[in-house]
């Protein structure tokens, strides 16, 4: 596990709180505004950042994050641009874990060795590659792990049976539990099913486990924080950006402040006592 990720969970445990991860798409709605949003998230309590690598066919993402990817692509964001944003973020925030989340096709086109090297140079701590099952990820997973990048696995309600050990075999950093069967931002997570899932996950791994997909409000986050080691919020954050872009080009600082206010409320909800 990368030092930044392990320290993040250790600090939260000592403070009797869950970890808060926030997903945003790199370059949404512009590179300048996206950088300001990242800074605001860190300043307002985000414990780690999932930086989405914009992709035109994001099969696991709901309408909000699909639209975020398209806004970023229209503004010229690329995989290289995402890596450049990651490097700039690392310069400004040396201690905050940074995880790249996306799909394999752009990485394959970039070159897996070149991508791993660039991600390490940029200060990235881990990868979440949504469309690479364990049986198909040898081109990326083994080399990324050997180089020092955590390969964070997604576990869904349908992988909690015999397949769970297979999915977790090469997992690093933390386990990302997808709390709904479906795409991001379309349903709400039920705490009773999350609790049952975590009992099963903790039978198989000592890695911390976080819950994502379907968490939109501080109240929902507070309930899940009682069960999980961490909570990830994405679509609800991206929706704030989407609303700001509805009828005008938003001011970057005002948009960053609005996202930061929401993040602060979520961070407060991570406290267990």
mmCIF file of C-alpha atoms in Angstrom:
data_model
loop_
_atom_site.group_PDB
_atom_site.id
_atom_site.type_symbol
_atom_site.label_atom_id
_atom_site.label_comp_id
_atom_site.label_asym_id
_atom_site.label_seq_id
_atom_site.Cartn_x
_atom_site.Cartn_y
_atom_site.Cartn_z
ATOM 1 C CA UNK A 1 0.000 0.000 0.000
ATOM 2 C CA UNK A 2 1.390 3.436 -0.838
ATOM 3 C CA UNK A 3 2.493 5.432 2.159
ATOM 4 C CA UNK A 4 0.082 8.244 1.385
ATOM 5 C CA UNK A 5 -2.908 5.875 1.197
ATOM 6 C CA UNK A 6 -1.961 3.918 4.325
ATOM 7 C CA UNK A 7 -1.310 7.105 6.295
ATOM 8 C CA UNK A 8 -4.666 8.482 5.163
ATOM 9 C CA UNK A 9 -6.534 5.532 6.679
ATOM 10 C CA UNK A 10 -4.345 5.508 9.799
ATOM 11 C CA UNK A 11 -5.082 9.184 10.474
ATOM 12 C CA UNK A 12 -8.804 8.584 10.060
ATOM 13 C CA UNK A 13 -8.798 5.587 12.393
ATOM 14 C CA UNK A 14 -6.961 7.560 15.060
ATOM 15 C CA UNK A 15 -9.554 10.328 14.737
ATOM 16 C CA UNK A 16 -12.467 7.827 14.860
ATOM 17 C CA UNK A 17 -13.767 8.886 11.487
ATOM 18 C CA UNK A 18 -14.193 7.381 8.061
ATOM 19 C CA UNK A 19 -12.110 8.498 5.107
ATOM 20 C CA UNK A 20 -13.721 10.755 2.511
ATOM 21 C CA UNK A 21 -12.805 10.278 -1.142
ATOM 22 C CA UNK A 22 -14.081 12.606 -3.844
ATOM 23 C CA UNK A 23 -14.260 11.813 -7.550
ATOM 24 C CA UNK A 24 -14.016 14.537 -10.170
ATOM 25 C CA UNK A 25 -13.207 14.335 -13.869
ATOM 26 C CA UNK A 26 -9.932 15.958 -14.881
ATOM 27 C CA UNK A 27 -10.554 19.125 -16.861
ATOM 28 C CA UNK A 28 -14.240 19.499 -15.969
ATOM 29 C CA UNK A 29 -15.510 22.084 -16.812
ATOM 30 C CA UNK A 30 -12.098 23.522 -17.774
ATOM 31 C CA UNK A 31 -8.516 22.813 -16.781
ATOM 32 C CA UNK A 32 -8.321 26.036 -14.741
ATOM 33 C CA UNK A 33 -11.579 25.404 -12.903
ATOM 34 C CA UNK A 34 -10.737 21.744 -12.362
ATOM 35 C CA UNK A 35 -7.433 22.662 -10.671
ATOM 36 C CA UNK A 36 -9.252 25.146 -8.433
ATOM 37 C CA UNK A 37 -11.826 22.488 -7.530
ATOM 38 C CA UNK A 38 -9.092 20.015 -6.576
ATOM 39 C CA UNK A 39 -7.505 22.590 -4.281
ATOM 40 C CA UNK A 40 -10.864 23.401 -2.701
ATOM 41 C CA UNK A 41 -11.618 19.716 -2.091
ATOM 42 C CA UNK A 42 -8.356 19.231 -0.204
ATOM 43 C CA UNK A 43 -8.858 22.440 1.781
ATOM 44 C CA UNK A 44 -12.380 21.334 2.768
ATOM 45 C CA UNK A 45 -11.687 17.852 4.052
ATOM 46 C CA UNK A 46 -11.306 15.424 1.163
ATOM 47 C CA UNK A 47 -8.926 12.720 2.379
ATOM 48 C CA UNK A 48 -8.139 11.405 -1.072
ATOM 49 C CA UNK A 49 -8.910 12.362 -4.636
ATOM 50 C CA UNK A 50 -10.089 10.137 -7.435
ATOM 51 C CA UNK A 51 -9.188 11.944 -10.612
ATOM 52 C CA UNK A 52 -11.195 10.669 -13.526
ATOM 53 C CA UNK A 53 -9.431 10.152 -16.832
ATOM 54 C CA UNK A 54 -12.060 11.431 -19.294
ATOM 55 C CA UNK A 55 -13.199 8.767 -21.752
ATOM 56 C CA UNK A 56 -15.867 8.885 -24.423
ATOM 57 C CA UNK A 57 -17.474 5.494 -23.564
ATOM 58 C CA UNK A 58 -17.521 5.217 -19.756
ATOM 59 C CA UNK A 59 -19.597 2.064 -19.263
ATOM 60 C CA UNK A 60 -19.782 2.181 -15.434
ATOM 61 C CA UNK A 61 -20.659 5.859 -15.182
ATOM 62 C CA UNK A 62 -24.120 7.336 -15.044
ATOM 63 C CA UNK A 63 -25.365 10.413 -16.887
ATOM 64 C CA UNK A 64 -23.693 12.978 -14.594
ATOM 65 C CA UNK A 65 -20.183 11.581 -14.904
ATOM 66 C CA UNK A 66 -20.652 10.790 -18.599
ATOM 67 C CA UNK A 67 -21.512 14.451 -19.130
ATOM 68 C CA UNK A 68 -18.482 15.499 -17.072
ATOM 69 C CA UNK A 69 -16.193 13.422 -19.283
ATOM 70 C CA UNK A 70 -17.686 14.965 -22.412
ATOM 71 C CA UNK A 71 -17.306 18.528 -21.040
ATOM 72 C CA UNK A 72 -13.658 17.819 -20.289
ATOM 73 C CA UNK A 73 -13.000 16.219 -23.686
ATOM 74 C CA UNK A 74 -14.626 19.173 -25.455
ATOM 75 C CA UNK A 75 -12.246 21.443 -23.545
ATOM 76 C CA UNK A 76 -9.335 19.433 -24.932
ATOM 77 C CA UNK A 77 -8.549 17.233 -21.937
ATOM 78 C CA UNK A 78 -6.490 14.148 -22.794
ATOM 79 C CA UNK A 79 -4.772 11.379 -20.869
ATOM 80 C CA UNK A 80 -1.524 13.349 -21.054
ATOM 81 C CA UNK A 81 -3.392 16.399 -19.814
ATOM 82 C CA UNK A 82 -4.751 14.366 -16.910
ATOM 83 C CA UNK A 83 -1.248 13.199 -15.997
ATOM 84 C CA UNK A 84 -0.031 16.799 -16.191
ATOM 85 C CA UNK A 85 -2.865 17.855 -13.865
ATOM 86 C CA UNK A 86 -1.889 15.059 -11.489
ATOM 87 C CA UNK A 87 1.717 16.232 -11.442
ATOM 88 C CA UNK A 88 0.666 19.811 -10.736
ATOM 89 C CA UNK A 89 -1.667 18.612 -7.958
ATOM 90 C CA UNK A 90 1.155 16.642 -6.360
ATOM 91 C CA UNK A 91 3.340 19.748 -6.297
ATOM 92 C CA UNK A 92 0.617 21.693 -4.476
ATOM 93 C CA UNK A 93 -0.526 18.839 -2.218
ATOM 94 C CA UNK A 94 2.359 16.512 -1.335
ATOM 95 C CA UNK A 95 0.448 14.446 1.248
ATOM 96 C CA UNK A 96 -3.008 13.839 -0.252
ATOM 97 C CA UNK A 97 -3.468 10.440 -1.933
ATOM 98 C CA UNK A 98 -4.243 10.753 -5.632
ATOM 99 C CA UNK A 99 -5.847 7.898 -7.554
ATOM 100 C CA UNK A 100 -6.491 7.819 -11.269
ATOM 101 C CA UNK A 101 -9.814 6.240 -12.209
ATOM 102 C CA UNK A 102 -10.872 5.325 -15.714
ATOM 103 C CA UNK A 103 -10.818 2.801 -18.521
ATOM 104 C CA UNK A 104 -8.107 0.760 -20.199
ATOM 105 C CA UNK A 105 -8.503 1.840 -23.820
ATOM 106 C CA UNK A 106 -6.738 5.245 -23.465
ATOM 107 C CA UNK A 107 -3.973 3.607 -21.385
ATOM 108 C CA UNK A 108 -3.480 0.911 -24.035
ATOM 109 C CA UNK A 109 -3.180 3.577 -26.716
ATOM 110 C CA UNK A 110 -0.766 5.606 -24.555
ATOM 111 C CA UNK A 111 1.333 2.506 -23.852
ATOM 112 C CA UNK A 112 1.130 0.694 -20.533
ATOM 113 C CA UNK A 113 4.823 1.033 -19.667
ATOM 114 C CA UNK A 114 4.821 4.712 -20.574
ATOM 115 C CA UNK A 115 1.628 5.250 -18.593
ATOM 116 C CA UNK A 116 2.953 3.568 -15.455
ATOM 117 C CA UNK A 117 6.153 5.598 -15.655
ATOM 118 C CA UNK A 118 4.270 8.852 -16.213
ATOM 119 C CA UNK A 119 1.833 8.131 -13.383
ATOM 120 C CA UNK A 120 4.687 7.477 -10.957
ATOM 121 C CA UNK A 121 6.488 10.625 -12.090
ATOM 122 C CA UNK A 122 3.262 12.570 -11.512
ATOM 123 C CA UNK A 123 2.972 11.321 -7.925
ATOM 124 C CA UNK A 124 -0.049 9.088 -8.469
ATOM 125 C CA UNK A 125 -0.647 6.543 -5.696
ATOM 126 C CA UNK A 126 -3.085 4.096 -7.220
ATOM 127 C CA UNK A 127 -5.227 3.087 -10.170
ATOM 128 C CA UNK A 128 -8.870 2.083 -10.546
ATOM 129 C CA UNK A 129 -9.390 0.670 -14.020
ATOM 130 C CA UNK A 130 -13.068 -0.084 -14.270
ATOM 131 C CA UNK A 131 -13.164 -2.375 -17.286
ATOM 132 C CA UNK A 132 -10.224 -4.683 -16.542
ATOM 133 C CA UNK A 133 -11.309 -7.949 -14.857
ATOM 134 C CA UNK A 134 -8.566 -9.918 -13.060
ATOM 135 C CA UNK A 135 -8.309 -12.405 -15.927
ATOM 136 C CA UNK A 136 -7.520 -9.648 -18.441
ATOM 137 C CA UNK A 137 -5.341 -7.193 -16.566
ATOM 138 C CA UNK A 138 -1.914 -8.843 -16.773
ATOM 139 C CA UNK A 139 -0.675 -6.179 -19.201
ATOM 140 C CA UNK A 140 -1.174 -3.469 -16.594
ATOM 141 C CA UNK A 141 -1.783 -4.822 -13.092
ATOM 142 C CA UNK A 142 1.438 -6.758 -12.443
ATOM 143 C CA UNK A 143 3.744 -4.070 -13.805
ATOM 144 C CA UNK A 144 1.859 -1.309 -11.979
ATOM 145 C CA UNK A 145 2.085 -3.192 -8.688
ATOM 146 C CA UNK A 146 5.756 -3.947 -9.211
ATOM 147 C CA UNK A 147 6.421 -0.271 -9.874
ATOM 148 C CA UNK A 148 4.665 0.788 -6.668
ATOM 149 C CA UNK A 149 1.168 1.753 -7.795
ATOM 150 C CA UNK A 150 -1.713 0.284 -5.821
ATOM 151 C CA UNK A 151 -4.210 -1.549 -8.021
ATOM 152 C CA UNK A 152 -7.532 -0.842 -6.347
ATOM 153 C CA UNK A 153 -10.244 -3.382 -7.059
ATOM 154 C CA UNK A 154 -13.967 -2.814 -7.398
ATOM 155 C CA UNK A 155 -16.226 -5.274 -5.575
ATOM 156 C CA UNK A 156 -19.909 -5.287 -6.452
ATOM 157 C CA UNK A 157 -22.967 -6.952 -4.879
ATOM 158 C CA UNK A 158 -22.629 -9.687 -7.513
ATOM 159 C CA UNK A 159 -18.978 -10.529 -6.707
ATOM 160 C CA UNK A 160 -19.424 -11.360 -3.036
ATOM 161 C CA UNK A 161 -19.513 -15.137 -3.557
ATOM 162 C CA UNK A 162 -16.757 -17.441 -4.751
ATOM 163 C CA UNK A 163 -15.426 -14.768 -7.093
ATOM 164 C CA UNK A 164 -14.480 -12.391 -4.287
ATOM 165 C CA UNK A 165 -11.092 -14.039 -3.522
ATOM 166 C CA UNK A 166 -10.238 -13.908 -7.233
ATOM 167 C CA UNK A 167 -11.020 -10.200 -7.424
ATOM 168 C CA UNK A 168 -9.059 -9.413 -4.261
ATOM 169 C CA UNK A 169 -5.981 -11.521 -5.030
ATOM 170 C CA UNK A 170 -3.870 -8.621 -6.325
ATOM 171 C CA UNK A 171 -5.781 -5.771 -4.699
ATOM 172 C CA UNK A 172 -3.833 -2.946 -3.119
ATOM 173 C CA UNK A 173 -4.505 0.289 -1.285
ATOM 174 C CA UNK A 174 -8.110 -0.358 -0.386
ATOM 175 C CA UNK A 175 -11.172 -2.222 -1.626
ATOM 176 C CA UNK A 176 -13.817 -0.136 -3.379
ATOM 177 C CA UNK A 177 -17.272 -1.565 -2.694
ATOM 178 C CA UNK A 178 -19.819 -0.572 -5.325
ATOM 179 C CA UNK A 179 -22.968 -0.318 -3.228
ATOM 180 C CA UNK A 180 -25.483 -0.593 -6.045
ATOM 181 C CA UNK A 181 -25.933 -2.913 -8.985
ATOM 182 C CA UNK A 182 -25.738 -0.489 -11.861
ATOM 183 C CA UNK A 183 -24.066 2.705 -12.973
ATOM 184 C CA UNK A 184 -23.020 5.671 -10.845
ATOM 185 C CA UNK A 185 -25.501 8.169 -9.485
ATOM 186 C CA UNK A 186 -28.711 6.334 -10.381
ATOM 187 C CA UNK A 187 -29.776 4.711 -7.097
ATOM 188 C CA UNK A 188 -29.283 5.142 -3.369
ATOM 189 C CA UNK A 189 -27.250 2.681 -1.357
ATOM 190 C CA UNK A 190 -29.038 0.646 1.354
ATOM 191 C CA UNK A 191 -27.073 0.452 4.616
ATOM 192 C CA UNK A 192 -28.288 -3.030 5.547
ATOM 193 C CA UNK A 193 -26.934 -4.542 2.345
ATOM 194 C CA UNK A 194 -23.668 -2.592 2.741
ATOM 195 C CA UNK A 195 -23.207 -3.965 6.251
ATOM 196 C CA UNK A 196 -23.701 -7.536 5.016
ATOM 197 C CA UNK A 197 -21.250 -6.957 2.167
ATOM 198 C CA UNK A 198 -18.558 -5.647 4.518
ATOM 199 C CA UNK A 199 -18.858 -8.725 6.714
ATOM 200 C CA UNK A 200 -18.047 -10.820 3.640
ATOM 201 C CA UNK A 201 -15.233 -8.521 2.413
ATOM 202 C CA UNK A 202 -13.533 -8.509 5.816
ATOM 203 C CA UNK A 203 -13.488 -12.310 5.794
ATOM 204 C CA UNK A 204 -11.239 -12.131 2.719
ATOM 205 C CA UNK A 205 -8.909 -9.153 3.196
ATOM 206 C CA UNK A 206 -7.274 -6.930 5.762
ATOM 207 C CA UNK A 207 -7.259 -3.987 3.355
ATOM 208 C CA UNK A 208 -9.502 -1.072 4.318
ATOM 209 C CA UNK A 209 -12.727 -0.941 2.343
ATOM 210 C CA UNK A 210 -14.682 2.084 1.165
ATOM 211 C CA UNK A 211 -18.178 2.427 -0.226
ATOM 212 C CA UNK A 212 -19.075 4.331 -3.369
ATOM 213 C CA UNK A 213 -21.835 4.711 -5.977
ATOM 214 C CA UNK A 214 -25.233 5.939 -4.767
ATOM 215 C CA UNK A 215 -24.157 8.262 -1.926
ATOM 216 C CA UNK A 216 -25.344 11.816 -2.456
ATOM 217 C CA UNK A 217 -26.102 13.512 0.883
ATOM 218 C CA UNK A 218 -24.150 14.079 4.110
ATOM 219 C CA UNK A 219 -26.841 12.102 5.918
ATOM 220 C CA UNK A 220 -26.340 9.082 3.659
ATOM 221 C CA UNK A 221 -22.574 9.453 4.002
ATOM 222 C CA UNK A 222 -22.843 9.547 7.803
ATOM 223 C CA UNK A 223 -24.786 6.276 7.852
ATOM 224 C CA UNK A 224 -22.320 4.544 5.545
ATOM 225 C CA UNK A 225 -19.348 5.945 7.505
ATOM 226 C CA UNK A 226 -20.500 3.940 10.524
ATOM 227 C CA UNK A 227 -20.022 0.735 8.523
ATOM 228 C CA UNK A 228 -17.216 1.477 6.057
ATOM 229 C CA UNK A 229 -13.621 2.557 6.420
ATOM 230 C CA UNK A 230 -14.410 5.273 3.920
ATOM 231 C CA UNK A 231 -16.967 6.832 1.605
ATOM 232 C CA UNK A 232 -16.538 7.969 -1.986
ATOM 233 C CA UNK A 233 -18.810 10.590 -3.529
ATOM 234 C CA UNK A 234 -18.704 11.385 -7.234
ATOM 235 C CA UNK A 235 -21.927 12.020 -9.105
ATOM 236 C CA UNK A 236 -23.287 14.463 -6.509
ATOM 237 C CA UNK A 237 -20.118 16.553 -6.734
ATOM 238 C CA UNK A 238 -20.098 16.440 -10.513
ATOM 239 C CA UNK A 239 -23.765 17.504 -10.512
ATOM 240 C CA UNK A 240 -22.806 20.761 -8.768
ATOM 241 C CA UNK A 241 -20.437 21.453 -11.646
ATOM 242 C CA UNK A 242 -23.093 20.479 -14.186
ATOM 243 C CA UNK A 243 -25.663 22.842 -12.675
ATOM 244 C CA UNK A 244 -23.168 25.705 -12.667
ATOM 245 C CA UNK A 245 -22.509 25.104 -16.370
ATOM 246 C CA UNK A 246 -26.201 24.934 -17.306
ATOM 247 C CA UNK A 247 -26.586 28.423 -18.703
ATOM 248 C CA UNK A 248 -23.195 30.128 -18.421
ATOM 249 C CA UNK A 249 -19.469 29.650 -18.144
ATOM 250 C CA UNK A 250 -18.980 29.463 -14.383
ATOM 251 C CA UNK A 251 -16.397 31.497 -12.512
ATOM 252 C CA UNK A 252 -13.680 29.043 -11.480
ATOM 253 C CA UNK A 253 -13.264 30.393 -7.960
ATOM 254 C CA UNK A 254 -17.028 30.543 -7.293
ATOM 255 C CA UNK A 255 -17.463 26.998 -8.582
ATOM 256 C CA UNK A 256 -14.557 25.723 -6.472
ATOM 257 C CA UNK A 257 -16.074 27.380 -3.411
ATOM 258 C CA UNK A 258 -19.479 25.759 -4.023
ATOM 259 C CA UNK A 259 -17.917 22.316 -4.398
ATOM 260 C CA UNK A 260 -15.783 22.974 -1.321
ATOM 261 C CA UNK A 261 -18.834 23.856 0.781
ATOM 262 C CA UNK A 262 -20.462 20.551 -0.139
ATOM 263 C CA UNK A 263 -17.229 18.656 0.563
ATOM 264 C CA UNK A 264 -16.962 20.266 4.013
ATOM 265 C CA UNK A 265 -20.454 19.023 4.902
ATOM 266 C CA UNK A 266 -19.517 15.513 3.774
ATOM 267 C CA UNK A 267 -16.271 15.617 5.739
ATOM 268 C CA UNK A 268 -18.132 16.579 8.908
ATOM 269 C CA UNK A 269 -20.391 13.580 8.341
ATOM 270 C CA UNK A 270 -17.388 11.212 8.431
ATOM 271 C CA UNK A 271 -17.035 11.608 12.211
ATOM 272 C CA UNK A 272 -18.355 8.579 14.065
ATOM 273 C CA UNK A 273 -18.620 10.251 17.481
#
